[in-house]
Amino acid sequence: MNIKQFFGINSREALKQVRMELGEDAIILSNRAVDGGNRITALKEEDLDAIVDNVATMEASYRTHTEGFGEDNPSALISVINKKIEGFHSNQAQPFAPSMIEPEVPAAKMQAEPVFAQPAPDTIMQASMLDASQKMTEILNEMRSMRDVFESQLTTIAWSNTQQQYPTKTRILNVLLSSGFSAALARMLSEKMPANLNEAKALAWVKAILSKNLDTIPNEMGMLDQGGIFALIGPTGVGKTTTTAKLAARYVMKHGTESLGLITTDAYRIGGHEQLRIYGKILGVMVHAVKDEADLKIALHELKNKRTILIDTVGVSQRDTMVTEQIAMLSNTNAGIKKLLCLNATSTGETLTDVIRAYKGKGLDGTIITKLDEAVTIGGVLDVIIRGKLKLYYLANGQRVPEDIHLSNKSYLIQKALKIGADGHSLQFRNEELPFIMANTRPSVNTLSTEISRG
């Protein structure tokens, strides 16, 4: 079979590879999200007939080999085969009779003549049956694989019919995908969308649903004004130190320096803690550097009279085992530290999902979106926040301290995200590509609230 697989960082990239190698008439068999991107299985149109013929051949072989077995799974077939082998052994056993005793052979003759070991009949039978069971397993696995392929094809046809019947839903679906939202969330919104809406009303409905499900803090009472201990966590390079400095400057501008404490756990990078020390010196706030849990407890004790304490943590890849140690260090202080996860707006949805899964630990208190100014699309980061039911605190969109940090504004974010998807023509999928993207997508956001409150 000339079935080939293509991998890309997203569906668009993978589909581009398919067209380049197999042509515009390529048959897409599956399109699945995998770690790091998307994997598409495809073949040329002229190869499809050969596959159908192969399936028919396998079915005939399957019926021949399974006749009388009564089961269609490899483990059951092997069990039946083993029983047949045991029965073969039983049939070979015969009652003892004196005539079966062979005459005694002199020892001298036994030593002189070489003895050649012959394979026992039951051993030959067992090897033959096991070989048959292995072939049967291969046939069944291939048939299951082909069943999945044809199920995918049927689903693709169904989505194509949906496109023709509901062009507005197709347009909105394309906007959501082009904005960076996941196929799962986009699919659910398109399915839940009321029928007979024009494009403007449909887009307004989507904005209202996304706004209802995006949890943000309405003002700074929830953080800087109320006070508390806040630790900024996240992978390397997401901008935790700069964001900590922005929040510190924002606090000093409103409440002064006397009630603010700064702590850094970044003792791994060469001069890592110096960056925050420089910001602290400019603000007039002392920065405490800690290396472990014991140091952190001492620093928190020294700063116990401070109204607000900001902790800048060392950046650790979500795949590093140190993440667990870092979360444990913050949790074991019993000081009520609130963990705010910094999410890089330029990262893919799959990467951000992986980050949240790794850093969630005993729970996250909120998120901060960083590098908003560098992101081409921002639907991905909003998507993971909505699906993860996380609270969004601030938006960071540059390097200036303290100017480039703002309270999260859900209306602005959703408007910005969907505008990119609607206007960014180079980012949009072609309508004929949408069924292949959605065919293997299962909704994973069933808890999304799609009821719009009235009044």
mmCIF file with all atom_site columns, N, CA, C and O in Angstrom, residues 2-32 38-46 153 430 432-433 436-437:
data_model
loop_
_atom_site.group_PDB
_atom_site.id
_atom_site.type_symbol
_atom_site.label_atom_id
_atom_site.label_alt_id
_atom_site.label_comp_id
_atom_site.label_asym_id
_atom_site.label_entity_id
_atom_site.label_seq_id
_atom_site.pdbx_PDB_ins_code
_atom_site.Cartn_x
_atom_site.Cartn_y
_atom_site.Cartn_z
_atom_site.occupancy
_atom_site.B_iso_or_equiv
_atom_site.pdbx_formal_charge
_atom_site.auth_seq_id
_atom_site.auth_comp_id
_atom_site.auth_asym_id
_atom_site.auth_atom_id
_atom_site.pdbx_PDB_model_num
ATOM 1   N N  . ASN A 1 2   ? 0.499   2.249  -0.792 1.00 0.00 ? 2   ASN A N  1
ATOM 2   C CA . ASN A 1 2   ? 1.283   3.470  -0.859 1.00 0.00 ? 2   ASN A CA 1
ATOM 3   C C  . ASN A 1 2   ? 0.723   4.533  0.072  1.00 0.00 ? 2   ASN A C  1
ATOM 4   O O  . ASN A 1 2   ? 0.493   5.684  -0.319 1.00 0.00 ? 2   ASN A O  1
ATOM 5   N N  . ILE A 1 3   ? 0.448   4.140  1.311  1.00 0.00 ? 3   ILE A N  1
ATOM 6   C CA . ILE A 1 3   ? -0.043  5.074  2.314  1.00 0.00 ? 3   ILE A CA 1
ATOM 7   C C  . ILE A 1 3   ? 1.162   5.754  2.962  1.00 0.00 ? 3   ILE A C  1
ATOM 8   O O  . ILE A 1 3   ? 2.114   5.091  3.369  1.00 0.00 ? 3   ILE A O  1
ATOM 9   N N  . LYS A 1 4   ? 1.122   7.082  3.059  1.00 0.00 ? 4   LYS A N  1
ATOM 10  C CA . LYS A 1 4   ? 2.245   7.818  3.615  1.00 0.00 ? 4   LYS A CA 1
ATOM 11  C C  . LYS A 1 4   ? 1.770   8.713  4.753  1.00 0.00 ? 4   LYS A C  1
ATOM 12  O O  . LYS A 1 4   ? 0.610   9.118  4.803  1.00 0.00 ? 4   LYS A O  1
ATOM 13  N N  . GLN A 1 5   ? 2.695   9.020  5.655  1.00 0.00 ? 5   GLN A N  1
ATOM 14  C CA . GLN A 1 5   ? 2.394   9.903  6.777  1.00 0.00 ? 5   GLN A CA 1
ATOM 15  C C  . GLN A 1 5   ? 3.226   11.176 6.666  1.00 0.00 ? 5   GLN A C  1
ATOM 16  O O  . GLN A 1 5   ? 4.386   11.141 6.252  1.00 0.00 ? 5   GLN A O  1
ATOM 17  N N  . PHE A 1 6   ? 2.605   12.286 7.055  1.00 0.00 ? 6   PHE A N  1
ATOM 18  C CA . PHE A 1 6   ? 3.248   13.588 6.994  1.00 0.00 ? 6   PHE A CA 1
ATOM 19  C C  . PHE A 1 6   ? 3.085   14.275 8.340  1.00 0.00 ? 6   PHE A C  1
ATOM 20  O O  . PHE A 1 6   ? 2.002   14.228 8.946  1.00 0.00 ? 6   PHE A O  1
ATOM 21  N N  . PHE A 1 7   ? 4.136   14.919 8.803  1.00 0.00 ? 7   PHE A N  1
ATOM 22  C CA . PHE A 1 7   ? 4.103   15.584 10.110 1.00 0.00 ? 7   PHE A CA 1
ATOM 23  C C  . PHE A 1 7   ? 4.404   17.073 9.943  1.00 0.00 ? 7   PHE A C  1
ATOM 24  O O  . PHE A 1 7   ? 5.323   17.453 9.209  1.00 0.00 ? 7   PHE A O  1
ATOM 25  N N  . GLY A 1 8   ? 3.617   17.897 10.611 1.00 0.00 ? 8   GLY A N  1
ATOM 26  C CA . GLY A 1 8   ? 3.849   19.336 10.600 1.00 0.00 ? 8   GLY A CA 1
ATOM 27  C C  . GLY A 1 8   ? 3.537   19.923 11.952 1.00 0.00 ? 8   GLY A C  1
ATOM 28  O O  . GLY A 1 8   ? 2.881   19.299 12.787 1.00 0.00 ? 8   GLY A O  1
ATOM 29  N N  . ILE A 1 9   ? 3.978   21.150 12.184 1.00 0.00 ? 9   ILE A N  1
ATOM 30  C CA . ILE A 1 9   ? 3.727   21.790 13.475 1.00 0.00 ? 9   ILE A CA 1
ATOM 31  C C  . ILE A 1 9   ? 2.255   22.105 13.662 1.00 0.00 ? 9   ILE A C  1
ATOM 32  O O  . ILE A 1 9   ? 1.782   22.317 14.761 1.00 0.00 ? 9   ILE A O  1
ATOM 33  N N  . ASN A 1 10  ? 1.490   22.137 12.549 1.00 0.00 ? 10  ASN A N  1
ATOM 34  C CA . ASN A 1 10  ? 0.043   22.299 12.613 1.00 0.00 ? 10  ASN A CA 1
ATOM 35  C C  . ASN A 1 10  ? -0.558  21.648 11.376 1.00 0.00 ? 10  ASN A C  1
ATOM 36  O O  . ASN A 1 10  ? 0.156   21.159 10.485 1.00 0.00 ? 10  ASN A O  1
ATOM 37  N N  . SER A 1 11  ? -1.888  21.612 11.310 1.00 0.00 ? 11  SER A N  1
ATOM 38  C CA . SER A 1 11  ? -2.567  20.959 10.195 1.00 0.00 ? 11  SER A CA 1
ATOM 39  C C  . SER A 1 11  ? -2.236  21.619 8.868  1.00 0.00 ? 11  SER A C  1
ATOM 40  O O  . SER A 1 11  ? -2.089  20.949 7.838  1.00 0.00 ? 11  SER A O  1
ATOM 41  N N  . ARG A 1 12  ? -2.112  22.933 8.880  1.00 0.00 ? 12  ARG A N  1
ATOM 42  C CA . ARG A 1 12  ? -1.834  23.661 7.644  1.00 0.00 ? 12  ARG A CA 1
ATOM 43  C C  . ARG A 1 12  ? -0.496  23.235 7.042  1.00 0.00 ? 12  ARG A C  1
ATOM 44  O O  . ARG A 1 12  ? -0.372  23.002 5.842  1.00 0.00 ? 12  ARG A O  1
ATOM 45  N N  . GLU A 1 13  ? 0.515   23.123 7.891  1.00 0.00 ? 13  GLU A N  1
ATOM 46  C CA . GLU A 1 13  ? 1.842   22.744 7.427  1.00 0.00 ? 13  GLU A CA 1
ATOM 47  C C  . GLU A 1 13  ? 1.845   21.303 6.910  1.00 0.00 ? 13  GLU A C  1
ATOM 48  O O  . GLU A 1 13  ? 2.462   20.986 5.884  1.00 0.00 ? 13  GLU A O  1
ATOM 49  N N  . ALA A 1 14  ? 1.155   20.409 7.642  1.00 0.00 ? 14  ALA A N  1
ATOM 50  C CA . ALA A 1 14  ? 1.106   19.013 7.214  1.00 0.00 ? 14  ALA A CA 1
ATOM 51  C C  . ALA A 1 14  ? 0.367   18.867 5.884  1.00 0.00 ? 14  ALA A C  1
ATOM 52  O O  . ALA A 1 14  ? 0.788   18.103 5.002  1.00 0.00 ? 14  ALA A O  1
ATOM 53  N N  . LEU A 1 15  ? -0.739  19.599 5.721  1.00 0.00 ? 15  LEU A N  1
ATOM 54  C CA . LEU A 1 15  ? -1.493  19.539 4.471  1.00 0.00 ? 15  LEU A CA 1
ATOM 55  C C  . LEU A 1 15  ? -0.680  20.075 3.296  1.00 0.00 ? 15  LEU A C  1
ATOM 56  O O  . LEU A 1 15  ? -0.791  19.588 2.171  1.00 0.00 ? 15  LEU A O  1
ATOM 57  N N  . LYS A 1 16  ? 0.143   21.059 3.570  1.00 0.00 ? 16  LYS A N  1
ATOM 58  C CA . LYS A 1 16  ? 1.010   21.600 2.522  1.00 0.00 ? 16  LYS A CA 1
ATOM 59  C C  . LYS A 1 16  ? 1.974   20.532 2.017  1.00 0.00 ? 16  LYS A C  1
ATOM 60  O O  . LYS A 1 16  ? 2.212   20.391 0.810  1.00 0.00 ? 16  LYS A O  1
ATOM 61  N N  . GLN A 1 17  ? 2.517   19.737 2.947  1.00 0.00 ? 17  GLN A N  1
ATOM 62  C CA . GLN A 1 17  ? 3.418   18.657 2.557  1.00 0.00 ? 17  GLN A CA 1
ATOM 63  C C  . GLN A 1 17  ? 2.682   17.596 1.740  1.00 0.00 ? 17  GLN A C  1
ATOM 64  O O  . GLN A 1 17  ? 3.234   17.042 0.781  1.00 0.00 ? 17  GLN A O  1
ATOM 65  N N  . VAL A 1 18  ? 1.422   17.302 2.116  1.00 0.00 ? 18  VAL A N  1
ATOM 66  C CA . VAL A 1 18  ? 0.632   16.322 1.376  1.00 0.00 ? 18  VAL A CA 1
ATOM 67  C C  . VAL A 1 18  ? 0.446   16.762 -0.068 1.00 0.00 ? 18  VAL A C  1
ATOM 68  O O  . VAL A 1 18  ? 0.651   15.987 -1.015 1.00 0.00 ? 18  VAL A O  1
ATOM 69  N N  . ARG A 1 19  ? 0.063   18.013 -0.261 1.00 0.00 ? 19  ARG A N  1
ATOM 70  C CA . ARG A 1 19  ? -0.173  18.525 -1.613 1.00 0.00 ? 19  ARG A CA 1
ATOM 71  C C  . ARG A 1 19  ? 1.098   18.504 -2.448 1.00 0.00 ? 19  ARG A C  1
ATOM 72  O O  . ARG A 1 19  ? 1.076   18.213 -3.645 1.00 0.00 ? 19  ARG A O  1
ATOM 73  N N  . MET A 1 20  ? 2.237   18.835 -1.816 1.00 0.00 ? 20  MET A N  1
ATOM 74  C CA . MET A 1 20  ? 3.495   18.882 -2.551 1.00 0.00 ? 20  MET A CA 1
ATOM 75  C C  . MET A 1 20  ? 3.916   17.495 -3.040 1.00 0.00 ? 20  MET A C  1
ATOM 76  O O  . MET A 1 20  ? 4.434   17.349 -4.140 1.00 0.00 ? 20  MET A O  1
ATOM 77  N N  . GLU A 1 21  ? 3.689   16.462 -2.238 1.00 0.00 ? 21  GLU A N  1
ATOM 78  C CA . GLU A 1 21  ? 4.170   15.128 -2.595 1.00 0.00 ? 21  GLU A CA 1
ATOM 79  C C  . GLU A 1 21  ? 3.142   14.293 -3.336 1.00 0.00 ? 21  GLU A C  1
ATOM 80  O O  . GLU A 1 21  ? 3.489   13.557 -4.264 1.00 0.00 ? 21  GLU A O  1
ATOM 81  N N  . LEU A 1 22  ? 1.859   14.400 -2.958 1.00 0.00 ? 22  LEU A N  1
ATOM 82  C CA . LEU A 1 22  ? 0.836   13.531 -3.534 1.00 0.00 ? 22  LEU A CA 1
ATOM 83  C C  . LEU A 1 22  ? -0.099  14.255 -4.493 1.00 0.00 ? 22  LEU A C  1
ATOM 84  O O  . LEU A 1 22  ? -0.924  13.611 -5.144 1.00 0.00 ? 22  LEU A O  1
ATOM 85  N N  . GLY A 1 23  ? -0.008  15.574 -4.549 1.00 0.00 ? 23  GLY A N  1
ATOM 86  C CA . GLY A 1 23  ? -0.856  16.318 -5.466 1.00 0.00 ? 23  GLY A CA 1
ATOM 87  C C  . GLY A 1 23  ? -2.151  16.799 -4.826 1.00 0.00 ? 23  GLY A C  1
ATOM 88  O O  . GLY A 1 23  ? -2.490  16.456 -3.693 1.00 0.00 ? 23  GLY A O  1
ATOM 89  N N  . GLU A 1 24  ? -2.883  17.611 -5.582 1.00 0.00 ? 24  GLU A N  1
ATOM 90  C CA . GLU A 1 24  ? -4.108  18.222 -5.070 1.00 0.00 ? 24  GLU A CA 1
ATOM 91  C C  . GLU A 1 24  ? -5.228  17.207 -4.862 1.00 0.00 ? 24  GLU A C  1
ATOM 92  O O  . GLU A 1 24  ? -6.152  17.443 -4.100 1.00 0.00 ? 24  GLU A O  1
ATOM 93  N N  . ASP A 1 25  ? -5.176  16.054 -5.565 1.00 0.00 ? 25  ASP A N  1
ATOM 94  C CA . ASP A 1 25  ? -6.245  15.055 -5.472 1.00 0.00 ? 25  ASP A CA 1
ATOM 95  C C  . ASP A 1 25  ? -5.951  13.976 -4.443 1.00 0.00 ? 25  ASP A C  1
ATOM 96  O O  . ASP A 1 25  ? -6.571  12.902 -4.453 1.00 0.00 ? 25  ASP A O  1
ATOM 97  N N  . ALA A 1 26  ? -5.013  14.231 -3.534 1.00 0.00 ? 26  ALA A N  1
ATOM 98  C CA . ALA A 1 26  ? -4.651  13.233 -2.521 1.00 0.00 ? 26  ALA A CA 1
ATOM 99  C C  . ALA A 1 26  ? -5.841  12.929 -1.611 1.00 0.00 ? 26  ALA A C  1
ATOM 100 O O  . ALA A 1 26  ? -6.661  13.806 -1.314 1.00 0.00 ? 26  ALA A O  1
ATOM 101 N N  . ILE A 1 27  ? -5.931  11.696 -1.180 1.00 0.00 ? 27  ILE A N  1
ATOM 102 C CA . ILE A 1 27  ? -6.987  11.259 -0.257 1.00 0.00 ? 27  ILE A CA 1
ATOM 103 C C  . ILE A 1 27  ? -6.434  11.322 1.167  1.00 0.00 ? 27  ILE A C  1
ATOM 104 O O  . ILE A 1 27  ? -5.438  10.673 1.483  1.00 0.00 ? 27  ILE A O  1
ATOM 105 N N  . ILE A 1 28  ? -7.059  12.127 2.024  1.00 0.00 ? 28  ILE A N  1
ATOM 106 C CA . ILE A 1 28  ? -6.649  12.232 3.420  1.00 0.00 ? 28  ILE A CA 1
ATOM 107 C C  . ILE A 1 28  ? -7.345  11.131 4.214  1.00 0.00 ? 28  ILE A C  1
ATOM 108 O O  . ILE A 1 28  ? -8.573  11.079 4.278  1.00 0.00 ? 28  ILE A O  1
ATOM 109 N N  . LEU A 1 29  ? -6.566  10.247 4.824  1.00 0.00 ? 29  LEU A N  1
ATOM 110 C CA . LEU A 1 29  ? -7.134  9.143  5.596  1.00 0.00 ? 29  LEU A CA 1
ATOM 111 C C  . LEU A 1 29  ? -7.323  9.496  7.056  1.00 0.00 ? 29  LEU A C  1
ATOM 112 O O  . LEU A 1 29  ? -8.261  9.050  7.700  1.00 0.00 ? 29  LEU A O  1
ATOM 113 N N  . SER A 1 30  ? -6.402  10.265 7.629  1.00 0.00 ? 30  SER A N  1
ATOM 114 C CA . SER A 1 30  ? -6.543  10.667 9.026  1.00 0.00 ? 30  SER A CA 1
ATOM 115 C C  . SER A 1 30  ? -5.725  11.919 9.266  1.00 0.00 ? 30  SER A C  1
ATOM 116 O O  . SER A 1 30  ? -4.733  12.180 8.578  1.00 0.00 ? 30  SER A O  1
ATOM 117 N N  . ASN A 1 31  ? -6.163  12.692 10.242 1.00 0.00 ? 31  ASN A N  1
ATOM 118 C CA . ASN A 1 31  ? -5.458  13.922 10.642 1.00 0.00 ? 31  ASN A CA 1
ATOM 119 C C  . ASN A 1 31  ? -5.542  14.001 12.155 1.00 0.00 ? 31  ASN A C  1
ATOM 120 O O  . ASN A 1 31  ? -6.586  14.315 12.709 1.00 0.00 ? 31  ASN A O  1
ATOM 121 N N  . ARG A 1 32  ? -4.444  13.683 12.818 1.00 0.00 ? 32  ARG A N  1
ATOM 122 C CA . ARG A 1 32  ? -4.466  13.568 14.273 1.00 0.00 ? 32  ARG A CA 1
ATOM 123 C C  . ARG A 1 32  ? -3.460  14.511 14.909 1.00 0.00 ? 32  ARG A C  1
ATOM 124 O O  . ARG A 1 32  ? -2.362  14.703 14.391 1.00 0.00 ? 32  ARG A O  1
ATOM 125 N N  . ASN A 1 38  ? 0.838   17.989 14.161 1.00 0.00 ? 38  ASN A N  1
ATOM 126 C CA . ASN A 1 38  ? -0.209  17.164 13.578 1.00 0.00 ? 38  ASN A CA 1
ATOM 127 C C  . ASN A 1 38  ? 0.399   16.130 12.633 1.00 0.00 ? 38  ASN A C  1
ATOM 128 O O  . ASN A 1 38  ? 1.375   16.416 11.945 1.00 0.00 ? 38  ASN A O  1
ATOM 129 N N  . ARG A 1 39  ? -0.203  14.931 12.609 1.00 0.00 ? 39  ARG A N  1
ATOM 130 C CA . ARG A 1 39  ? 0.234   13.880 11.705 1.00 0.00 ? 39  ARG A CA 1
ATOM 131 C C  . ARG A 1 39  ? -0.916  13.514 10.783 1.00 0.00 ? 39  ARG A C  1
ATOM 132 O O  . ARG A 1 39  ? -2.016  13.191 11.239 1.00 0.00 ? 39  ARG A O  1
ATOM 133 N N  . ILE A 1 40  ? -0.670  13.603 9.481  1.00 0.00 ? 40  ILE A N  1
ATOM 134 C CA . ILE A 1 40  ? -1.685  13.289 8.475  1.00 0.00 ? 40  ILE A CA 1
ATOM 135 C C  . ILE A 1 40  ? -1.279  12.022 7.733  1.00 0.00 ? 40  ILE A C  1
ATOM 136 O O  . ILE A 1 40  ? -0.127  11.869 7.328  1.00 0.00 ? 40  ILE A O  1
ATOM 137 N N  . THR A 1 41  ? -2.232  11.106 7.579  1.00 0.00 ? 41  THR A N  1
ATOM 138 C CA . THR A 1 41  ? -2.030  9.899  6.782  1.00 0.00 ? 41  THR A CA 1
ATOM 139 C C  . THR A 1 41  ? -2.791  10.078 5.479  1.00 0.00 ? 41  THR A C  1
ATOM 140 O O  . THR A 1 41  ? -3.974  10.403 5.493  1.00 0.00 ? 41  THR A O  1
ATOM 141 N N  . ALA A 1 42  ? -2.113  9.875  4.343  1.00 0.00 ? 42  ALA A N  1
ATOM 142 C CA . ALA A 1 42  ? -2.742  10.145 3.054  1.00 0.00 ? 42  ALA A CA 1
ATOM 143 C C  . ALA A 1 42  ? -2.209  9.191  2.000  1.00 0.00 ? 42  ALA A C  1
ATOM 144 O O  . ALA A 1 42  ? -1.206  8.499  2.198  1.00 0.00 ? 42  ALA A O  1
ATOM 145 N N  . LEU A 1 43  ? -2.903  9.159  0.857  1.00 0.00 ? 43  LEU A N  1
ATOM 146 C CA . LEU A 1 43  ? -2.459  8.361  -0.281 1.00 0.00 ? 43  LEU A CA 1
ATOM 147 C C  . LEU A 1 43  ? -3.005  8.975  -1.546 1.00 0.00 ? 43  LEU A C  1
ATOM 148 O O  . LEU A 1 43  ? -3.900  9.839  -1.500 1.00 0.00 ? 43  LEU A O  1
ATOM 149 N N  . LYS A 1 44  ? -2.484  8.553  -2.683 1.00 0.00 ? 44  LYS A N  1
ATOM 150 C CA . LYS A 1 44  ? -2.975  9.045  -3.961 1.00 0.00 ? 44  LYS A CA 1
ATOM 151 C C  . LYS A 1 44  ? -4.345  8.440  -4.258 1.00 0.00 ? 44  LYS A C  1
ATOM 152 O O  . LYS A 1 44  ? -4.663  7.337  -3.824 1.00 0.00 ? 44  LYS A O  1
ATOM 153 N N  . GLU A 1 45  ? -5.128  9.169  -5.035 1.00 0.00 ? 45  GLU A N  1
ATOM 154 C CA . GLU A 1 45  ? -6.498  8.729  -5.326 1.00 0.00 ? 45  GLU A CA 1
ATOM 155 C C  . GLU A 1 45  ? -6.507  7.382  -6.045 1.00 0.00 ? 45  GLU A C  1
ATOM 156 O O  . GLU A 1 45  ? -7.345  6.529  -5.770 1.00 0.00 ? 45  GLU A O  1
ATOM 157 N N  . GLU A 1 46  ? -5.539  7.168  -6.955 1.00 0.00 ? 46  GLU A N  1
ATOM 158 C CA . GLU A 1 46  ? -5.551  5.934  -7.726 1.00 0.00 ? 46  GLU A CA 1
ATOM 159 C C  . GLU A 1 46  ? -5.202  4.707  -6.884 1.00 0.00 ? 46  GLU A C  1
ATOM 160 O O  . GLU A 1 46  ? -5.401  3.561  -7.304 1.00 0.00 ? 46  GLU A O  1
ATOM 161 N N  . GLN A 1 153 ? -13.008 8.388  6.752  1.00 0.00 ? 153 GLN A N  1
ATOM 162 C CA . GLN A 1 153 ? -13.496 8.853  5.451  1.00 0.00 ? 153 GLN A CA 1
ATOM 163 C C  . GLN A 1 153 ? -14.986 9.198  5.520  1.00 0.00 ? 153 GLN A C  1
ATOM 164 O O  . GLN A 1 153 ? -15.419 10.215 4.969  1.00 0.00 ? 153 GLN A O  1
ATOM 165 N N  . ARG A 1 430 ? -8.495  26.554 3.639  1.00 0.00 ? 430 ARG A N  1
ATOM 166 C CA . ARG A 1 430 ? -9.438  26.486 2.529  1.00 0.00 ? 430 ARG A CA 1
ATOM 167 C C  . ARG A 1 430 ? -10.629 25.641 2.961  1.00 0.00 ? 430 ARG A C  1
ATOM 168 O O  . ARG A 1 430 ? -10.489 24.714 3.765  1.00 0.00 ? 430 ARG A O  1
ATOM 169 N N  . GLU A 1 432 ? -12.209 23.315 1.552  1.00 0.00 ? 432 GLU A N  1
ATOM 170 C CA . GLU A 1 432 ? -12.087 21.885 1.288  1.00 0.00 ? 432 GLU A CA 1
ATOM 171 C C  . GLU A 1 432 ? -11.160 21.197 2.286  1.00 0.00 ? 432 GLU A C  1
ATOM 172 O O  . GLU A 1 432 ? -11.144 19.959 2.374  1.00 0.00 ? 432 GLU A O  1
ATOM 173 N N  . GLU A 1 433 ? -10.374 21.971 3.030  1.00 0.00 ? 433 GLU A N  1
ATOM 174 C CA . GLU A 1 433 ? -9.482  21.386 4.033  1.00 0.00 ? 433 GLU A CA 1
ATOM 175 C C  . GLU A 1 433 ? -10.186 21.131 5.362  1.00 0.00 ? 433 GLU A C  1
ATOM 176 O O  . GLU A 1 433 ? -9.747  20.283 6.144  1.00 0.00 ? 433 GLU A O  1
ATOM 177 N N  . PHE A 1 436 ? -11.291 17.514 6.596  1.00 0.00 ? 436 PHE A N  1
ATOM 178 C CA . PHE A 1 436 ? -10.195 16.636 6.987  1.00 0.00 ? 436 PHE A CA 1
ATOM 179 C C  . PHE A 1 436 ? -9.664  16.997 8.371  1.00 0.00 ? 436 PHE A C  1
ATOM 180 O O  . PHE A 1 436 ? -9.236  16.145 9.137  1.00 0.00 ? 436 PHE A O  1
ATOM 181 N N  . ILE A 1 437 ? -9.705  18.293 8.691  1.00 0.00 ? 437 ILE A N  1
ATOM 182 C CA . ILE A 1 437 ? -9.231  18.743 10.002 1.00 0.00 ? 437 ILE A CA 1
ATOM 183 C C  . ILE A 1 437 ? -10.198 18.322 11.099 1.00 0.00 ? 437 ILE A C  1
ATOM 184 O O  . ILE A 1 437 ? -9.796  17.888 12.177 1.00 0.00 ? 437 ILE A O  1
#
